[in-house]
Amino acid sequence: MTTFHLGDFLAVGFSRMKEYIEEICEKSQEEVCGLIIKNKGKIDVIECENMSSSPKNSFEINKKDFNKYFLNFKILAIFHSHVNTDENFSKKDLLMSNEIMIPFWVYSTKTKKHNFYIPHTVNKKLYQKQLHEMCSN
Ligand SMILES: [Zn+2]
C-alpha cells in the first residue's frame, strides 16, 4: 500500500500515482488489480490479490477486501492492468464500472499506456482535470 496526498490527486494530478501503478503492474505477468481510496485527506493505492481463474486475461478483487474498503472509505477508482491487450477497456470492464458506479483505471503493460473511465453516474467535474491529463499522453 502506498499513500499519496489528496492534493496530488485533485490539484497536481495523477503523475506520481501513475508511476507507482506502472511499477507494480510491470512486476507481474498477470493482471494486477487494486483500489484507490480516499483516507482522511490522503489517497491510498491498495494492491489486491487477483482472484480470477484466468488472471492473464481478467481480474477479480476479493469480495471481502472490496467490502471492507467500500464500507469504510470512499473508493475513488479501481485499477487493473492489461497484460495481453492494449489500454482499451473490455466490455466487461465498462459494464462493471457502470454497475458499481466507480471509475476504472487501466494500465497496459503492452502499450505502456493508461486509460481512465468515469461511469455516467459519477460526478465528472471532480475528475475533469485528471481525465484531461490522462488522455493527453
Ligand atoms: Zn480490463
Coordinates of C-alpha atoms and ligand atoms in Angstrom, one line a residue:
M1 CA 0.0 0.0 0.0
T2 CA 1.2 3.5 -0.9
T3 CA -0.2 6.8 0.4
F4 CA -0.4 9.9 -1.6
H5 CA -1.6 13.3 -0.5
L6 CA -5.1 14.1 -1.7
G7 CA -3.8 17.4 -3.3
D8 CA -1.7 15.3 -5.6
F9 CA -4.8 13.7 -7.0
L10 CA -7.1 16.7 -7.1
A11 CA -4.7 19.5 -7.9
V12 CA -1.4 18.2 -9.1
G13 CA -2.8 15.2 -10.8
F14 CA -2.1 11.6 -11.4
S15 CA 1.6 11.7 -12.2
R16 CA 3.1 10.1 -9.1
M17 CA 0.3 7.7 -8.8
K18 CA 0.7 6.7 -12.5
E19 CA 4.4 5.9 -11.9
Y20 CA 3.5 3.8 -8.9
I21 CA 0.8 1.9 -10.7
E22 CA 3.2 1.3 -13.6
E23 CA 5.8 0.0 -11.2
I24 CA 3.5 -2.6 -9.5
C25 CA 1.9 -3.7 -12.8
E26 CA 5.2 -4.2 -14.6
K27 CA 6.3 -6.6 -11.9
S28 CA 3.7 -9.2 -12.9
Q29 CA 3.0 -11.4 -15.9
E30 CA -0.7 -11.5 -14.8
E31 CA -3.3 -8.7 -14.4
V32 CA -2.7 -6.7 -11.3
C33 CA -5.7 -5.1 -9.6
G34 CA -6.4 -2.8 -6.7
L35 CA -8.3 0.1 -5.2
I36 CA -7.6 3.8 -4.9
I37 CA -9.3 5.1 -1.8
K38 CA -9.7 8.4 0.0
N39 CA -8.5 8.1 3.5
K40 CA -8.6 11.2 5.7
G41 CA -7.3 13.7 3.2
K42 CA -4.9 11.2 1.7
I43 CA -5.1 8.7 -1.1
D44 CA -4.1 5.1 -0.6
V45 CA -3.3 2.9 -3.5
I46 CA -4.0 -0.6 -2.4
E47 CA -2.9 -3.6 -4.4
C48 CA -5.4 -6.5 -4.1
E49 CA -5.0 -10.2 -4.9
N50 CA -6.3 -11.1 -8.3
M51 CA -8.8 -13.9 -7.6
S52 CA -9.6 -14.5 -11.2
S53 CA -9.3 -18.1 -12.5
S54 CA -7.7 -16.7 -15.7
P55 CA -5.6 -13.9 -14.3
K56 CA -3.8 -13.3 -17.6
N57 CA -7.0 -12.0 -19.2
S58 CA -9.2 -10.8 -16.4
F59 CA -9.2 -9.7 -12.8
E60 CA -11.4 -10.2 -9.8
I61 CA -10.9 -8.4 -6.5
N62 CA -11.5 -10.4 -3.3
K63 CA -15.0 -9.6 -2.2
K64 CA -14.0 -9.4 1.4
D65 CA -11.3 -6.8 0.6
F66 CA -13.7 -4.8 -1.6
N67 CA -16.4 -4.7 1.0
K68 CA -14.0 -3.7 3.8
Y69 CA -12.9 -0.7 1.9
F70 CA -16.3 0.0 0.3
L71 CA -17.9 0.3 3.7
N72 CA -15.3 2.4 5.4
F73 CA -13.8 4.7 2.7
K74 CA -14.7 6.4 -0.5
I75 CA -13.3 4.3 -3.4
L76 CA -12.1 6.8 -6.0
A77 CA -11.2 4.3 -8.6
I78 CA -10.5 0.6 -9.2
F79 CA -7.3 0.0 -11.2
H80 CA -6.1 -3.1 -13.1
S81 CA -3.6 -3.9 -15.7
H82 CA -3.9 -5.5 -19.1
V83 CA -1.0 -7.8 -20.0
N84 CA -2.3 -9.2 -23.3
T85 CA -4.2 -6.3 -24.7
D86 CA -3.9 -2.6 -25.1
E87 CA -5.3 0.1 -22.7
N88 CA -8.8 0.0 -24.1
F89 CA -11.4 -1.3 -21.6
S90 CA -13.1 -4.6 -22.3
K91 CA -16.9 -4.7 -22.5
K92 CA -16.9 -6.4 -19.1
D93 CA -14.7 -3.6 -17.6
L94 CA -17.2 -0.9 -18.7
L95 CA -20.2 -2.9 -17.6
M96 CA -18.7 -3.5 -14.2
S97 CA -17.7 0.2 -13.8
N98 CA -21.2 1.4 -14.7
E99 CA -22.8 -1.2 -12.5
I100 CA -20.8 -0.4 -9.3
M101 CA -20.6 3.3 -10.2
I102 CA -16.8 3.5 -9.6
P103 CA -14.3 4.9 -12.1
F104 CA -12.0 2.4 -13.7
W105 CA -8.3 2.9 -14.4
V106 CA -6.4 0.6 -16.6
Y107 CA -2.7 0.3 -17.4
S108 CA -1.5 -1.8 -20.3
T109 CA 2.0 -3.3 -19.9
K110 CA 1.9 -4.0 -23.6
T111 CA 1.4 -0.4 -24.8
K112 CA 2.6 1.3 -21.6
K113 CA -0.4 3.5 -21.7
H114 CA -3.1 4.4 -19.1
N115 CA -6.8 4.8 -19.6
F116 CA -9.5 6.1 -17.3
Y117 CA -13.2 5.6 -17.4
I118 CA -15.8 7.5 -15.5
P119 CA -19.3 6.0 -15.4
H120 CA -22.1 8.4 -16.3
T121 CA -23.5 8.0 -12.8
V122 CA -20.4 9.7 -11.2
N123 CA -19.8 13.4 -10.9
K124 CA -17.4 14.0 -13.8
K125 CA -16.4 17.5 -12.7
L126 CA -14.3 16.1 -9.9
Y127 CA -12.2 14.1 -12.3
Q128 CA -12.2 16.5 -15.3
K129 CA -8.6 17.8 -14.9
Q130 CA -7.2 14.4 -14.2
L131 CA -9.1 12.9 -17.1
H132 CA -7.7 15.5 -19.4
E133 CA -4.2 14.8 -18.2
M134 CA -4.8 11.1 -18.5
C135 CA -5.9 11.4 -22.1
S136 CA -3.2 13.8 -23.2
N137 CA -0.3 11.3 -23.4
Ligands
ZN1 ZN -9.7 -4.9 -18.2

